[in-house]
XYZ file of C-alpha atoms in Angstrom:
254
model
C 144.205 108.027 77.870
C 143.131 111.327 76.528
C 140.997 110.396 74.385
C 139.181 107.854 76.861
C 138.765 111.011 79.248
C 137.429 113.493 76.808
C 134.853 110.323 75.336
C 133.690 110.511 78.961
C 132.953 114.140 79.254
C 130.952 114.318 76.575
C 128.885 110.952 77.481
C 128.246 112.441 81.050
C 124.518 113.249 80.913
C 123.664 116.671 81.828
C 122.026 116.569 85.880
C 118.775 117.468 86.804
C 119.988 119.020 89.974
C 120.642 122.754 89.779
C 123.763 123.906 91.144
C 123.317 125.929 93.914
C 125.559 128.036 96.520
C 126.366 126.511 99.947
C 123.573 128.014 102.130
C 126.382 128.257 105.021
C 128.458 130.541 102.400
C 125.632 132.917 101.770
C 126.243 136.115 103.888
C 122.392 136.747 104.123
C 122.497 133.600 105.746
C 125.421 133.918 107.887
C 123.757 137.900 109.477
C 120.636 136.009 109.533
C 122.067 133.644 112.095
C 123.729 136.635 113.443
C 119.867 138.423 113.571
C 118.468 135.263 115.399
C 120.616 134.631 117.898
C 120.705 138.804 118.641
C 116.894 138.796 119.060
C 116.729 135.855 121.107
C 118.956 137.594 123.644
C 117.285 141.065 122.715
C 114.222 139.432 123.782
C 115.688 137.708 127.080
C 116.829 140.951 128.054
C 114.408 143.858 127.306
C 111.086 142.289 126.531
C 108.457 140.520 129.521
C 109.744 136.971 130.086
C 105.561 136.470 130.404
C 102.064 137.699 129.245
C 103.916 139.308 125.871
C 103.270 137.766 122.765
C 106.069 140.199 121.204
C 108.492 137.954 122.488
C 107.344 134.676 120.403
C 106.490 136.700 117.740
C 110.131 138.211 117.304
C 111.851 135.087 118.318
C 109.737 132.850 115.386
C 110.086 135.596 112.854
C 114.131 135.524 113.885
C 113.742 132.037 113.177
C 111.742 131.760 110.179
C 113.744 133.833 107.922
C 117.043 131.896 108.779
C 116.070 128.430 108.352
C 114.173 129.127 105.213
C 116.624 130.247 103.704
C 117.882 126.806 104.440
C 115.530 125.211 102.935
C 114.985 127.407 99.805
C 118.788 126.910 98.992
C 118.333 123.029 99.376
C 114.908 122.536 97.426
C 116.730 124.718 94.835
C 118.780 122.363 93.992
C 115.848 120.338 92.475
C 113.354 123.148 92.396
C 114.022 126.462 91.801
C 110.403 127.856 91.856
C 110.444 125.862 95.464
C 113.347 128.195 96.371
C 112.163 130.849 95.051
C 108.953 130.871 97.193
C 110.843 129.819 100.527
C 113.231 132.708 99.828
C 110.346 134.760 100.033
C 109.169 133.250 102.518
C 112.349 134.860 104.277
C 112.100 137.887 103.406
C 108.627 138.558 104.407
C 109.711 137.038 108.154
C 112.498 139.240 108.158
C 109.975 142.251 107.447
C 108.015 140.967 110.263
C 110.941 141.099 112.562
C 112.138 144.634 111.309
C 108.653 146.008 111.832
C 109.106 144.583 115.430
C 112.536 146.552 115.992
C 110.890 149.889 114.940
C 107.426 149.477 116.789
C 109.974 148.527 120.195
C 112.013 151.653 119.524
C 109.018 153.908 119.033
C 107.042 152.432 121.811
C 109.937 152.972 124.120
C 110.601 156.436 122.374
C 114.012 155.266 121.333
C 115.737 157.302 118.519
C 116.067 154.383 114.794
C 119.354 156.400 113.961
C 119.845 157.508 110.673
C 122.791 159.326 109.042
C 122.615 162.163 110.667
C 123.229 160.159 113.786
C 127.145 159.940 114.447
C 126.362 156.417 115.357
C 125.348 155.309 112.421
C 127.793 155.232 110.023
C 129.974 153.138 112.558
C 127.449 150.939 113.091
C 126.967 150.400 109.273
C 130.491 149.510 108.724
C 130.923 147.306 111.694
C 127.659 145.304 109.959
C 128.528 145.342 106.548
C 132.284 143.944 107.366
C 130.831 141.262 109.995
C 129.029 138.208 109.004
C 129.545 135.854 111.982
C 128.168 135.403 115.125
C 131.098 135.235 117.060
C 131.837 138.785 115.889
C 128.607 140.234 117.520
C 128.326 137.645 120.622
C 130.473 139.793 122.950
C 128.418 142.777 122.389
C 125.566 141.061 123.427
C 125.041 141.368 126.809
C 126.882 145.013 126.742
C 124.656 146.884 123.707
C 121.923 149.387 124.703
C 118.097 148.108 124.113
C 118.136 151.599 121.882
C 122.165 149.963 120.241
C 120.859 146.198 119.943
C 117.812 147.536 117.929
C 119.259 149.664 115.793
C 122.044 147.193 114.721
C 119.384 144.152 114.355
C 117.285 146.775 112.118
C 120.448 146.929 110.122
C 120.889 143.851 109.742
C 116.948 143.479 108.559
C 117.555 145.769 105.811
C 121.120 144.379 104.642
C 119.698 141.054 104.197
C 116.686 142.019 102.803
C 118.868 144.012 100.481
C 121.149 140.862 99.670
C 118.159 138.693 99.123
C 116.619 140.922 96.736
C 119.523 140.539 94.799
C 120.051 136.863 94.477
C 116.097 136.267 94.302
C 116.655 138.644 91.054
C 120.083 136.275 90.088
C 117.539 132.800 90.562
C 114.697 134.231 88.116
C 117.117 135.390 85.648
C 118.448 131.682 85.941
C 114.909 130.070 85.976
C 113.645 132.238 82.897
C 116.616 130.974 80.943
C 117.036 127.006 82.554
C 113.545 126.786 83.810
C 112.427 124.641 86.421
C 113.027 120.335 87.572
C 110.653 119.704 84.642
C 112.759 121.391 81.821
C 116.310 120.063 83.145
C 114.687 116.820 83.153
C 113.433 116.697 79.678
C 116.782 118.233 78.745
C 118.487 114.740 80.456
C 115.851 112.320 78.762
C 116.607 114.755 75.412
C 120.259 114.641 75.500
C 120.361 110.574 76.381
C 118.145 110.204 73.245
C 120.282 112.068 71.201
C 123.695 110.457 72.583
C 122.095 106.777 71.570
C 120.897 107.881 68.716
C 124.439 109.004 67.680
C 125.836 105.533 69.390
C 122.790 103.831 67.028
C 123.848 105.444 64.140
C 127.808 105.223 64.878
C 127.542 101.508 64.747
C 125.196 101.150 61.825
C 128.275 102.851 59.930
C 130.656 100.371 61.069
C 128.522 97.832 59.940
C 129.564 97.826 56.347
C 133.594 98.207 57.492
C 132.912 95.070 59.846
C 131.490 92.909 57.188
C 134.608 93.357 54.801
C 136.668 92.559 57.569
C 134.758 89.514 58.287
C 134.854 88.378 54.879
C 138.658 89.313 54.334
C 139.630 87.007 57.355
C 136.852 84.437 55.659
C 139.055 83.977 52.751
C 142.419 84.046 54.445
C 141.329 81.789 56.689
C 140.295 79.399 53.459
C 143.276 80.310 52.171
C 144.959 78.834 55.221
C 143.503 76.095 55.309
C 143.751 75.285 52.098
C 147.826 75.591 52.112
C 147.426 73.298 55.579
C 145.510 70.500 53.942
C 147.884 70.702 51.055
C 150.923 70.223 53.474
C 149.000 67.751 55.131
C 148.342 65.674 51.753
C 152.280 66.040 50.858
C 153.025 65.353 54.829
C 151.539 61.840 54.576
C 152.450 61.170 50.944
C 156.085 61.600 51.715
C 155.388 59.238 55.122
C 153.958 56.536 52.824
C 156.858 56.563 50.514
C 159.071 56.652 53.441
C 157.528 53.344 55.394
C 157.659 51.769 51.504
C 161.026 52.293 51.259
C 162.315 50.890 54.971
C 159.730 48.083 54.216
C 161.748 47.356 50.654
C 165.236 47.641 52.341
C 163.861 45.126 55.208
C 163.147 42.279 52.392
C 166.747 43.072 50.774
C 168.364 42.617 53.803
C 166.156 39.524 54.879
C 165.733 41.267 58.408
């Protein structure tokens, strides 16, 4: 059973499809959700529900870099220079919306804290340790214009600073796997080779099968030799037999 299992393994053809992370397990996804969500009700609260384009602006940007990161992590599966470029495409949203965040806070002369600020190391560890939404809803509605900005510009710059870093983790992979067309030939490569070693595996049987063939050839002659031979001395001894009950029958008149 062993055996049969291993034989498997190594017949399994290698896949075209890059294996990639969960997108829901990446935590520049999860504060990205997180980001969106904040600025849509950052937006609700401090910004013109009308006549300011800021608002549409943020929101999309918000929305941009979260749901292409999506879509990078699924097209990477068969495409990593697809993924590459939506991941990108993420980042530079998420610059948009950061550049938002700091125009609002100077506009509104609002302090961006830095570490100088006894705020902000609080804030940094309450962000780095928190991923999920539901760990930043409550605060929405009770956070400062000045306290929702500064965390959401936070949160720009942590996933910016995560993405970097996997971005740099998916070129080292594509400059060593390459891209759908080099997995691909890899496949078509490695199915050659395996029939070519199935080919070649039975052409060296070949020989073994033919001496087995001719081995049970001759037994079987051999067999049916010894059969026709007890069939010959079968019949001869029936003859005699009926000759002799037919010789009795005339002595005894029956």
């Amino acid at each position: 059973m062993t055996n049969a299992v291993d034989g498997n393994k190594e017949n399994e053809m290698p896949s075209i499809f890059r294996s990639v992370p969960k997108w829901q397990d990446l935590r520049f996804y999860q504060k990205s959700v997180v980001l969106y969500q904040l600025t849509y009700c950052f937006c609700e609260r401090f910004l013109p529900k009308h006549g300011d384009r800021t608002v549409d602006q943020m929101v999309q940007a918000a929305r941009s870099g979260k749901q292409n990161i999506v879509e990078g992590s699924e097209d990477g599966k068969t495409s990593t220079a697809m993924e590459l470029n939506l991941l990108n495409v993420a980042r530079s949203s998420i610059g948009e919306l950061r550049q938002d965040y700091e125009d609002f806070l100077v506009s509104r002369k609002l302090p961006q804290w830095t570490p100088a600020d006894q705020r902000f190391q609080p804030m940094q560890n309450f962000t780095k340790s928190h991923n999920q939404l539901a760990d930043y809803k409550p605060y929405f509605h009770q956070w400062t214009a000045e306290e929702m900005a500064n965390v959401a510009l936070t949160l720009c710059f942590q996933v910016d600073t995560m993405m970097n870093k996997y971005l740099k983790k998916v070129e080292e992979i594509f400059v060593k796997e390459g891209g759908v067309k080099e997995r691909m030939h890899r496949a078509r490569t490695e199915y050659r080779k395996q029939q070519d070693e199935r080919l070649a595996e039975l052409e060296r049987r070949v020989p073994q099968l033919e001496q087995q063939l001719q081995a049970a050839q001759t037994e079987a002659a051999q067999w049916k030799a010894a059969y026709e031979d007890l069939k010959q001395r079968a019949l001869k001894a029936y003859y005699r037999q009926q000759e002799e009950i037919k010789a009795l029958k005339q002595q005894l008149g029956v």
